[in-house]
Coordinates of C-alpha atoms in Angstrom, one line a residue:
Chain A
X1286 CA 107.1 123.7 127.9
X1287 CA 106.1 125.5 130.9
X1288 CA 106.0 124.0 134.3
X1289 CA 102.3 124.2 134.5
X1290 CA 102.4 121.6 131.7
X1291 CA 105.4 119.4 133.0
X1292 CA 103.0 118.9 136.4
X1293 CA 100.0 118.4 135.0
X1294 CA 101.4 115.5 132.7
X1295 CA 102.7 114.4 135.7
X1296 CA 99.1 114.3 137.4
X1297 CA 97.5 112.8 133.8
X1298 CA 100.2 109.9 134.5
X1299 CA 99.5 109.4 138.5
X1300 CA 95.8 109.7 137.7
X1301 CA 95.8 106.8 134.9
X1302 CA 97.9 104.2 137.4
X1303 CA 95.7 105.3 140.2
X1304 CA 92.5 104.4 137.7
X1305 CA 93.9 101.1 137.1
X1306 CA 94.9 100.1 140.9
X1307 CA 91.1 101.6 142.2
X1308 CA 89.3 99.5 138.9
X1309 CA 91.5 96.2 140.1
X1310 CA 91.2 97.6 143.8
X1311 CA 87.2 97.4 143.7
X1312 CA 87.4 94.0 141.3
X1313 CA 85.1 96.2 138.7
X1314 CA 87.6 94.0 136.1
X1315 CA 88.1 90.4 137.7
X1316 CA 92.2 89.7 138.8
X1317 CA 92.7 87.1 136.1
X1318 CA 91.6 89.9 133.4
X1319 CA 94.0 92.8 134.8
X1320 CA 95.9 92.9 137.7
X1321 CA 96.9 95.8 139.6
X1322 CA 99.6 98.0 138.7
X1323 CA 101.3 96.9 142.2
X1324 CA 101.6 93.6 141.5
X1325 CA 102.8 94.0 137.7
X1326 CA 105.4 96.5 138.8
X1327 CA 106.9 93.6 141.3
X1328 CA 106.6 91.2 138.8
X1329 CA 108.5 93.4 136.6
X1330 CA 111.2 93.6 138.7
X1331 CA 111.5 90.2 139.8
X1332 CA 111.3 89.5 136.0
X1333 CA 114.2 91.2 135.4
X1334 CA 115.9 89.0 138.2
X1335 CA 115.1 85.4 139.1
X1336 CA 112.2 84.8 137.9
X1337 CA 112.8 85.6 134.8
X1338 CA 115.3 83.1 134.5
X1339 CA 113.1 80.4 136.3
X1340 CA 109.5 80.9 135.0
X1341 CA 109.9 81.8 131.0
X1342 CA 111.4 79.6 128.4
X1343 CA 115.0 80.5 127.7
X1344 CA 114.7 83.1 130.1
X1345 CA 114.1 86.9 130.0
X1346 CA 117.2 88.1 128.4
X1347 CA 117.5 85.6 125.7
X1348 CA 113.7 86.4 124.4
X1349 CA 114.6 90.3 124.5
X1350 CA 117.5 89.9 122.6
X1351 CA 115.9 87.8 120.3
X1352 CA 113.4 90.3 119.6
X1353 CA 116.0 93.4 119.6
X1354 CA 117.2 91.2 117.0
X1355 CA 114.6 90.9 114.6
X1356 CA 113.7 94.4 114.9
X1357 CA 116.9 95.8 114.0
X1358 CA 116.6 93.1 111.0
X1359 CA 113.3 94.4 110.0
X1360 CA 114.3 98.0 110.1
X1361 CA 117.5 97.4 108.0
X1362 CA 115.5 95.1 105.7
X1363 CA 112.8 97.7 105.0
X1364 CA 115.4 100.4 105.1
X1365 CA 117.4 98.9 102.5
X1366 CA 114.6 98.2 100.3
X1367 CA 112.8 101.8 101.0
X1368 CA 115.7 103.9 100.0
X1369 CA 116.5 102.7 96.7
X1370 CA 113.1 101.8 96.1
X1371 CA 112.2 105.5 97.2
X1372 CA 115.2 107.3 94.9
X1373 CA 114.1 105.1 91.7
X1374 CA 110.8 106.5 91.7
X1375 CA 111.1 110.1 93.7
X1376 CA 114.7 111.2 91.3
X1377 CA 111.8 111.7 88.3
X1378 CA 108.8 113.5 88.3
X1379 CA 107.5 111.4 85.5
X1380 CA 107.9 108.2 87.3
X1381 CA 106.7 109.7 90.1
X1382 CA 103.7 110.5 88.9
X1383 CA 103.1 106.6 88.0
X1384 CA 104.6 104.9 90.9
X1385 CA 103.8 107.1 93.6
X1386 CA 99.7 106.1 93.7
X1387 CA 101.1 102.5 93.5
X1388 CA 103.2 102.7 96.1
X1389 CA 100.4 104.6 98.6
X1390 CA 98.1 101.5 97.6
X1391 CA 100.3 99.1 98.8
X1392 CA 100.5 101.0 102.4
X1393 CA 96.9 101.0 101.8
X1394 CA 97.3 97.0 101.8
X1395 CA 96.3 95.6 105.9
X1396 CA 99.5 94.0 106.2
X1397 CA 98.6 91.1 108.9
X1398 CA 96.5 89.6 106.0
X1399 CA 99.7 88.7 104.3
X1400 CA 101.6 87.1 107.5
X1401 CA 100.1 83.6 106.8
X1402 CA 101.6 83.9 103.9
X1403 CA 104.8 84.6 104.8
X1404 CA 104.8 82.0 107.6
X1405 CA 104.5 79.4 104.8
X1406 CA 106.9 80.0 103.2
X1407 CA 110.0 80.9 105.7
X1408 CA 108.2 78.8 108.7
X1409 CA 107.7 80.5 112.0
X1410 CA 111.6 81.6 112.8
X1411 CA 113.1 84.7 112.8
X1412 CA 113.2 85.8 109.1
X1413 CA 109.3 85.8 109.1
X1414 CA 109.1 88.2 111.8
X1415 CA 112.0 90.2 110.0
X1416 CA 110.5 90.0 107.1
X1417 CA 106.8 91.0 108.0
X1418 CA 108.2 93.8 110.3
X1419 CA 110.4 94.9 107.1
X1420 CA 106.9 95.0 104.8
X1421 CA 105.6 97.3 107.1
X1422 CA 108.0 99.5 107.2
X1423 CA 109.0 99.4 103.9
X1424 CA 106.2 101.8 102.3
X1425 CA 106.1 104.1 105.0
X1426 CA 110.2 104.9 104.1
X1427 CA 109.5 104.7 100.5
X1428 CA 106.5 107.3 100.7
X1429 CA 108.7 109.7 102.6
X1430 CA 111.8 109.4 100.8
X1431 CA 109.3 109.9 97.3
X1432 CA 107.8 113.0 99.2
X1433 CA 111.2 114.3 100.5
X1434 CA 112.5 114.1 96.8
X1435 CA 109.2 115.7 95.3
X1436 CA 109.5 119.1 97.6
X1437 CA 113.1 119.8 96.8
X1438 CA 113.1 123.2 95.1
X1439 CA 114.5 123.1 91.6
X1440 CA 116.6 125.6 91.9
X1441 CA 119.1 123.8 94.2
X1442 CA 119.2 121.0 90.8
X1443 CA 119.8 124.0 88.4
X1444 CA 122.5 124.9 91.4
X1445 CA 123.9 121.8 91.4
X1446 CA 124.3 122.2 87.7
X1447 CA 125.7 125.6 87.0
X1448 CA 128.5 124.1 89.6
X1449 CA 129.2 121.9 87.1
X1450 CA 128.6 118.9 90.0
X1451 CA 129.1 115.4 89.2
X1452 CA 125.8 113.2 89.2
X1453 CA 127.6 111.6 92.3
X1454 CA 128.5 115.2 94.3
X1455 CA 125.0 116.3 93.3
X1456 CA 123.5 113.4 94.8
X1457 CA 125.6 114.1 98.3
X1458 CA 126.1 117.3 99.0
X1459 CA 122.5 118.4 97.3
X1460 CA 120.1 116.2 96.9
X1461 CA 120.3 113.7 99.8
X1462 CA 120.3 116.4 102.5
X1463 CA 117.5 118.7 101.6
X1464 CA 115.2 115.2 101.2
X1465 CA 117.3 114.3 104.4
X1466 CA 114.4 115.6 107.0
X1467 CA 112.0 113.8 105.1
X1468 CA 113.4 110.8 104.8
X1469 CA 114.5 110.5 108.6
X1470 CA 110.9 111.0 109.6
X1471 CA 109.6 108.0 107.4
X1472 CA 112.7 106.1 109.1
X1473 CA 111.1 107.2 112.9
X1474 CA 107.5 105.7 111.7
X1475 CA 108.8 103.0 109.8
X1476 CA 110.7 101.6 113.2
X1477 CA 107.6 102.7 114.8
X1478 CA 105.3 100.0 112.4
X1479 CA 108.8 97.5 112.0
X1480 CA 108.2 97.0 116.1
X1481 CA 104.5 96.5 115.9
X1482 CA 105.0 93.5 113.0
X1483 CA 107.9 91.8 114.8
X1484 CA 105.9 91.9 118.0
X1485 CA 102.5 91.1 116.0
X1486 CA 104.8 88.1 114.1
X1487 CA 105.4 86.6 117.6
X1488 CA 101.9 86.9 118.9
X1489 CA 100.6 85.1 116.1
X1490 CA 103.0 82.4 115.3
X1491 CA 106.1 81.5 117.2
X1492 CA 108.4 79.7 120.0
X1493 CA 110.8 82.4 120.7
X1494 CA 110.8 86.4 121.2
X1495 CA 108.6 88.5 124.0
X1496 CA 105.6 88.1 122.0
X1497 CA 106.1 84.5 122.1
X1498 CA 106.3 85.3 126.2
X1499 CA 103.3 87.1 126.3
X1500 CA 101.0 84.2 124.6
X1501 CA 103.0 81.6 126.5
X1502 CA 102.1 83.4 130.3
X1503 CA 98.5 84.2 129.6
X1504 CA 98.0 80.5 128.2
X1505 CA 99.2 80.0 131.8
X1506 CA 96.8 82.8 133.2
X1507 CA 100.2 84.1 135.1
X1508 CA 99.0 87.6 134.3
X1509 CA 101.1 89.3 136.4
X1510 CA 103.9 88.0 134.2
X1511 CA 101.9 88.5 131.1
X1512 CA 101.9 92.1 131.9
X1513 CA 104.9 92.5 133.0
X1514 CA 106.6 91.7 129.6
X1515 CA 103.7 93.9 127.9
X1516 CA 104.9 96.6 129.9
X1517 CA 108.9 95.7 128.8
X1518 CA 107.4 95.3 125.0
X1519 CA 106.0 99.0 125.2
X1520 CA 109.2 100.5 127.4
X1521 CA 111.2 98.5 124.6
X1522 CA 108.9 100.8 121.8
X1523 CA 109.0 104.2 123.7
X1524 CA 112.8 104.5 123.8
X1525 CA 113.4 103.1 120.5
X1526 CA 111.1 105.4 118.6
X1527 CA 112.6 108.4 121.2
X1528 CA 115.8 108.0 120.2
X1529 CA 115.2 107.8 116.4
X1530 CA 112.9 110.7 117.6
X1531 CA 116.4 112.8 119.0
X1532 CA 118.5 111.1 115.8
X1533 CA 115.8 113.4 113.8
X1534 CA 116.1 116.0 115.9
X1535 CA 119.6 116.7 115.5
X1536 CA 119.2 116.2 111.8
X1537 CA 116.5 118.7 111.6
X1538 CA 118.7 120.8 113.7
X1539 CA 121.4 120.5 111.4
X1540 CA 118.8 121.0 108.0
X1541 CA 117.8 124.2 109.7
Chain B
X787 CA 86.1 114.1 85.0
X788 CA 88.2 114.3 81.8
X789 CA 91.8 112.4 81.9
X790 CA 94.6 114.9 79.9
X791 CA 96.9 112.7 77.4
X792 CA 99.4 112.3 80.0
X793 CA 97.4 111.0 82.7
X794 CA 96.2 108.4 80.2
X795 CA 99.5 107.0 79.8
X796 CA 100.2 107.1 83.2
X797 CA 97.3 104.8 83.8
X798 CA 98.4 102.6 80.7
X799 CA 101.6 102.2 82.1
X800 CA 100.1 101.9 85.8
X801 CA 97.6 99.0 84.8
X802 CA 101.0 97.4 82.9
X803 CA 102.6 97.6 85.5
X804 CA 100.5 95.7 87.9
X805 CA 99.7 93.1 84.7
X806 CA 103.4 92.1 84.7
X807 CA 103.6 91.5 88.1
X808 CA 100.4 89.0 87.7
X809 CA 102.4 87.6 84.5
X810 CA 105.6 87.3 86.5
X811 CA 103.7 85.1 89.4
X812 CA 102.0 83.1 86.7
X813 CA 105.4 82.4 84.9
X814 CA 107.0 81.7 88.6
X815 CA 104.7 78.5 89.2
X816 CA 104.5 77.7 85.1
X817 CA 108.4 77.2 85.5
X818 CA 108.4 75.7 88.6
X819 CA 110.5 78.1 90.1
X820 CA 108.3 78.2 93.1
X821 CA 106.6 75.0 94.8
X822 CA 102.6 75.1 94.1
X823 CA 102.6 74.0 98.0
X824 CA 104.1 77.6 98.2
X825 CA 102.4 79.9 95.4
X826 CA 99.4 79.4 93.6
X827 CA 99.3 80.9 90.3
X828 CA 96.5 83.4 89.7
X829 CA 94.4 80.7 87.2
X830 CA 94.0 78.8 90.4
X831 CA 93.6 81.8 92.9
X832 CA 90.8 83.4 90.7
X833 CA 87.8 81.2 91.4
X834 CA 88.7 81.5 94.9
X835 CA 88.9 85.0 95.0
X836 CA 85.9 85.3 93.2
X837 CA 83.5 83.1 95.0
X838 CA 84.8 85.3 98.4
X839 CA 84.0 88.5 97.0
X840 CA 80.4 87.4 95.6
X841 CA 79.9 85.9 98.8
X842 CA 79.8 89.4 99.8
X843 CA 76.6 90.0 97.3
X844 CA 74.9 87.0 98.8
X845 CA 76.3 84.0 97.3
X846 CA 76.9 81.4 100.2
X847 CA 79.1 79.2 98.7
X848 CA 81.9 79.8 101.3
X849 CA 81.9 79.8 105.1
X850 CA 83.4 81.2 107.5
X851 CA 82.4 84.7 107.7
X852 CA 84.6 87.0 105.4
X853 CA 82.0 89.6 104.8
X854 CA 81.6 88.9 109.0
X855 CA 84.9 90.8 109.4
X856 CA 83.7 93.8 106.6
X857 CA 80.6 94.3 108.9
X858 CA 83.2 94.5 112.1
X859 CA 85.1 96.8 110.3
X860 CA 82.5 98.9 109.2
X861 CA 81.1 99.6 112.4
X862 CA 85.0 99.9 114.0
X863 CA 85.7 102.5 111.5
X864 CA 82.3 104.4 112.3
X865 CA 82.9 104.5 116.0
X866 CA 86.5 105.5 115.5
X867 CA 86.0 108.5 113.3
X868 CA 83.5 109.6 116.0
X869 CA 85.7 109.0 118.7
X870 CA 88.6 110.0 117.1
X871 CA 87.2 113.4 115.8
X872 CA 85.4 113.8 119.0
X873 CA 88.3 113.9 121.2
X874 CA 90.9 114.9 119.0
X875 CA 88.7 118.3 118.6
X876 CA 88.6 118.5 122.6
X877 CA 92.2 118.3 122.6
X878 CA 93.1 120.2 119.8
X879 CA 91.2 122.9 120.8
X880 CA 92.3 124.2 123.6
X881 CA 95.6 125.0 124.0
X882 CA 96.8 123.8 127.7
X883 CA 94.7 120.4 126.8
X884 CA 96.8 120.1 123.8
X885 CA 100.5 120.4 125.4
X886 CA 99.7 118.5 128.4
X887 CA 98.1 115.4 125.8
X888 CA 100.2 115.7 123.0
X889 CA 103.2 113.8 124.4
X890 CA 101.1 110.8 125.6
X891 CA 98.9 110.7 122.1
X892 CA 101.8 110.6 119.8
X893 CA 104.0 108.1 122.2
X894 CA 100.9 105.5 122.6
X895 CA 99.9 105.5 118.7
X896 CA 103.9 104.8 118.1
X897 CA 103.2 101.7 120.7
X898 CA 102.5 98.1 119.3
X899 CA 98.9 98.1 120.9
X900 CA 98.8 94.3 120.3
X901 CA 100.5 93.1 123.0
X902 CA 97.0 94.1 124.8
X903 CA 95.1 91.1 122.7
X904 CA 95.4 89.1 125.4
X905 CA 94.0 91.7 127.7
X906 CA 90.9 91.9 125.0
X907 CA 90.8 88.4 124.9
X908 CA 90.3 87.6 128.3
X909 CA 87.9 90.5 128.7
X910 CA 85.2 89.8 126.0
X911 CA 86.1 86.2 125.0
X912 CA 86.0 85.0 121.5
X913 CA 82.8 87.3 120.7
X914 CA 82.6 90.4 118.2
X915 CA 83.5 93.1 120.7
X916 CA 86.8 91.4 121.1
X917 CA 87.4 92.2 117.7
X918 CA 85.3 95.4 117.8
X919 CA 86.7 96.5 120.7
X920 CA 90.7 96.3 119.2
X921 CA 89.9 97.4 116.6
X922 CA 88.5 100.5 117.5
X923 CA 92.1 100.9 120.1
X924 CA 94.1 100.3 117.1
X925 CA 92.1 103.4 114.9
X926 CA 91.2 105.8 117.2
X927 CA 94.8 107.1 117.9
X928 CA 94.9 108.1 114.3
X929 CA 92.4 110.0 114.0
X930 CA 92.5 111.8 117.3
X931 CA 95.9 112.8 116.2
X932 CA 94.9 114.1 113.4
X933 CA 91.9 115.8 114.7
X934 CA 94.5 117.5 117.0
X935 CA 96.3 118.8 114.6
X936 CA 94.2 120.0 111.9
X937 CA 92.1 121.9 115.5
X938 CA 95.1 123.8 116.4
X939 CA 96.5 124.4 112.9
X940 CA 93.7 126.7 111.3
X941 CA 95.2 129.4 109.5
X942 CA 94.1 132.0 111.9
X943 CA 95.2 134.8 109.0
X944 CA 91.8 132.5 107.0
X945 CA 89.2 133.6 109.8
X946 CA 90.4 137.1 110.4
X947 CA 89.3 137.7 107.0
X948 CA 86.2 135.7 107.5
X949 CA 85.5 137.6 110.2
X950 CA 86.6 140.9 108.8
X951 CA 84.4 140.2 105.7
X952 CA 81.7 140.1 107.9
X953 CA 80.9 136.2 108.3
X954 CA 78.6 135.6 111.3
X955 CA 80.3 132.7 113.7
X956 CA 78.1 130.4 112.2
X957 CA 79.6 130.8 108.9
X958 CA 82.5 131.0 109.9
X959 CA 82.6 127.6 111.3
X960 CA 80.9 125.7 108.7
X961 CA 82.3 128.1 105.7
X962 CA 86.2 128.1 106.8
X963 CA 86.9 126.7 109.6
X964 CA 85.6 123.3 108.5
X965 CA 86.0 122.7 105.4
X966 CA 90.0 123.8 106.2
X967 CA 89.6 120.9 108.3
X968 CA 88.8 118.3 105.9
X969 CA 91.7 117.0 104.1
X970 CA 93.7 116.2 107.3
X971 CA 90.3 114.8 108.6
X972 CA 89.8 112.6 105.6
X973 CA 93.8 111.6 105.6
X974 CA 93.6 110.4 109.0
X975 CA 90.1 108.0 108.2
X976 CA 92.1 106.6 105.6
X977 CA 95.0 105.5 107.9
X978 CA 92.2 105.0 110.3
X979 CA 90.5 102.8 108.1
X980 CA 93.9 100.5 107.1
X981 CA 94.7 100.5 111.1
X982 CA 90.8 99.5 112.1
X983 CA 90.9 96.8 109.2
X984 CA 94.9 95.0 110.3
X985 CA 93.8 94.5 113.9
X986 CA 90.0 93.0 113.3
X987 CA 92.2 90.9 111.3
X988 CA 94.6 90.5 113.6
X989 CA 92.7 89.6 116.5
X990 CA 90.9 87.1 114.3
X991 CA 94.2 85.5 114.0
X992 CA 94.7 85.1 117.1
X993 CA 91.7 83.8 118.3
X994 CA 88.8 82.5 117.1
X995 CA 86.8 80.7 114.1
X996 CA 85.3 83.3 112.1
X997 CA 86.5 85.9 109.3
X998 CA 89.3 87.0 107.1
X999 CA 92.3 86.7 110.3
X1000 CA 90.7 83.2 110.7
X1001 CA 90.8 81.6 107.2
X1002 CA 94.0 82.9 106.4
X1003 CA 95.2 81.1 109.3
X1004 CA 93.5 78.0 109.1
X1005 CA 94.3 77.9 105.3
X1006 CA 97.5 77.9 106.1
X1007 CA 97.7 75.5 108.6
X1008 CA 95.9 73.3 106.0
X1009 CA 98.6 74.0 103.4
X1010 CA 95.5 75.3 101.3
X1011 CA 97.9 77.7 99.3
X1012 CA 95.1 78.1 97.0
X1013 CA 92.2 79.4 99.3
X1014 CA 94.7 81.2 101.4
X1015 CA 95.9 83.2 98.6
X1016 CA 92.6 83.8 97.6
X1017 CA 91.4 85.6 101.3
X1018 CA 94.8 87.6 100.8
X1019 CA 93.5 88.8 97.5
X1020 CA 90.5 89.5 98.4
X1021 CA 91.0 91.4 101.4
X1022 CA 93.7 93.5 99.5
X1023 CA 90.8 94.5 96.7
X1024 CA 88.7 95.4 99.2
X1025 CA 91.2 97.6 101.1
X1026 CA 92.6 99.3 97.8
X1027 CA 88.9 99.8 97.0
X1028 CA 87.5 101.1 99.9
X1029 CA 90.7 103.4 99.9
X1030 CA 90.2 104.7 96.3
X1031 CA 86.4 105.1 97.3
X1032 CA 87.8 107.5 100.6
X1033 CA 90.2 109.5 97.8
X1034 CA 87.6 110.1 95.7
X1035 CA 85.3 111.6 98.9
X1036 CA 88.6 113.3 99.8
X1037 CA 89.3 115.0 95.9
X1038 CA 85.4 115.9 96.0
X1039 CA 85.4 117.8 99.0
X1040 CA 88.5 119.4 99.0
X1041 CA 87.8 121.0 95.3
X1042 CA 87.9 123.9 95.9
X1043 CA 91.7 123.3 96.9
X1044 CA 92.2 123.7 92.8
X1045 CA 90.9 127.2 93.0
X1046 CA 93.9 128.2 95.0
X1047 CA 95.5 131.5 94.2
X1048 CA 98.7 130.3 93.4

């Protein structure tokens, strides 16, 4: 990346927050709609202090770990369903070709529609929200781990078989590494969507997590606060998908 | 289109597959492995389903606007793919546009955009261009993406020899540059398309009294495990359908993808 581009990102950013502050600034969008991005940024530091401790339920920290919590859940859920899921039907080209269009259907499936359902029948706690955030993330891992199988050239199996490899070797040193980059960048959108359903769960039905925070403060119309934890919810996203985003970088590195 | 022997089994075993799964779910309530409260078997779902979807064709037995959110959806997924294409080809485009956006694009589609229903709430009210107007949020990103992408990634190598077999410009945008276009473009309406359809239906459970977000809610509020598994059907037939339909658009235009060299 050149400087030129480094800067003018820089200005895209400074240009956006100065739209927001001149749109609250001339009241073009009314102070109980959006506040400024003045007032959010000193509500999100007194958030982090204080006031998050007097003004939100539990208080800040609780709620954030809460939510950590059931997105790591959700990602290890789906993750732990994906991969097996993914090697059952990718290891065999002729189950492959069935599966596979089944499996893009069900991605194909708007999730949301199914979180009623899943809120009857494990109640509004935790293991809904780890449980929808798993379902979305789910087929996204499965689709990359099937794909990541699919483009392995067959000449590293022959390989692996004029060695004289064991099934279990083959599947290690050969066959999990070459679907390796694949698979890693199904893991980066999977957290990506396991984030938006935990979040989503929260919004919709809940008593605890930031989502949960977010409803609860704009019921009060305390917007500032409201956006405050909006803006923690999305710093929470961006560094969790950037680090899966170096993870895969080394691993590509490495693939390479 | 003629199906070889293999692809018929594969569609044998395909349509098995999904049959034991509906077997499976009728066996789980037959034996009482489930509560009814819980899971209704399909014998019950069925009329529900049914009278949603033909609804649809004009039979108003049931209220509450299902085919309400299909309309929202239809338009959202219009005004995305022109949005989306239309922006995603500025970007992609041109170059310095492209590495300054990039960054931004990729890191807000990765963002839950749903936090910002209260935002669209509280800046429409409970009308359609709160639903509309998430919607479209949610999809865009998608396709501008996308859009980006399949811009900047023309095989240049393709319209040097357009241009070197003496295509005028005219040709060699509509001829190659295109048509090279297209399956990325029709890829990203179909994520589009799922992304426009979850947050109508999103925002409709969150707020509101109308459409597929809103009964499933209210159904199960009402412990209504019947009705509620019958908008859940429905909605997923209509998704899977609409997505086999874009597929289909996809395989047509992109058939000359089988004449490839190799």
């Amino acid at each position: 990346m050149t400087v030129r581009v480094r800067i003018s990102q820089l200005i895209v950013l400074a240009a956006f927050v100065a739209g927001w502050q001149l749109i609250t600034y001339f009241k073009l969008v009314s102070r109980f709609i959006l506040p400024g991005p003045y007032l959010v940024g000193v509500t999100f530091v007194e958030m982090l202090g204080a006031k998050g401790f007097a003004e939100i339920p539990r208080g800040i920290y609780p709620q954030l770990m809460i939510t950590l919590g059931e997105i790591g859940g959700a990602i290890a859920l789906g993750t732990a369903v994906a991969l097996p899921l993914g090697f059952a039907i990718g290891m065999k080209r002729r189950v492959s070709d069935i599966y596979e269009p089944i499996v893009y259907l069900l991605y194909a499936i708007p999730g949301i529609v199914l979180y009623p359902v899943i809120y009857l029948v494990f109640g509004i706690g935790a293991p809904s929200k780890i449980l929808y955030g798993a379902f979305l993330a789910t087929w996204l891992i499965t689709i990359s781990t099937i794909a990541g199988l699919r483009q392995i050239n067959p000449q590293y199996f022959r390989l692996a078989k004029s060695l004289k490899l064991s099934n279990m070797s083959a599947m290690f040193k050969v066959i999990v590494p070459a679907a390796a980059p694949s698979i890693i960048s199904g893991f980066r959108l999977g957290l990506a969507h396991a984030i938006v359903g935990v979040i989503a769960g929260e919004i919709i039905a809940s008593n605890t997590g930031l989502g949960y925070v977010i409803v609860y403060s704009s019921e009060l119309l305390d917007l500032n606060l409201t956006y405050s934890v909006i803006l923690l919810v999305l710093l929470i996203g961006f560094v969790l998908v950037e680090i899966s985003r170096l993870i895969e970088r080394r691993f590509l590195a490495h693939a390479a | 289109m003629r199906l070889s022997k293999n692809q018929l089994v594969n569609l044998a075993v395909q349509i098995a597959s999904i049959g034991a799964i509906i077997l499976v779910w009728q066996l789980l309530v037959e034996f009482k492995v489930v509560s009814t409260l819980l899971l209704s078997p399909p014998t019950v779902v069925f009329p529900h389903f049914w009278s949603l979807l033909s609804y649809v064709s004009g039979d108003a037995n049931v209220p509450f606007g299902f085919e309400q959110t299909l309309a929202i959806i239809a338009l959202a997924v219009i005004i995305v793919v022109v949005i989306g294409t239309f922006l995603g080809f500025l970007i992609g485009s041109i170059r310095f546009v492209r590495n300054v956006m990039e960054e931004y694009i990729v890191a807000v589609y990765a963002l839950p955009k749903i936090t910002l229903i209260p935002f669209f709430w509280l800046l429409f009210g409970v009308s359609l261009n709160y639903r509309l107007g998430f919607g479209v949020l949610n999809g865009v990103f998608p396709l501008v993406i996308v859009t980006m992408y399949a811009a900047g990634g023309v095989d240049p190598a393709l319209m040097k020899m357009a241009k070197s077999i003496g295509a005028s410009r005219r040709e060699r945008l509509f001829k190659v540059f295109l048509p090279s276009m297209v399956p990325s473009l029709m890829s990203g309406i179909r994520i589009g398309f799922v992304t426009t359809f979850s947050a109508v239906v999103t925002a409709e459970m969150f707020v509101g009294h109308t459409g597929i977000g809103f009964l499933a809610r209210d159904f199960t509020n009402n412990f209504q495990t019947a009705e509620l598994y019958g908008v859940v059907l429905a909605t997923i037939i209509v998704a899977v359908t609409v997505n086999l339909m874009l597929l289909g658009i996809e395989k047509y235009l992109t058939r000359w993808k089988s004449l490839s060299l190799i």
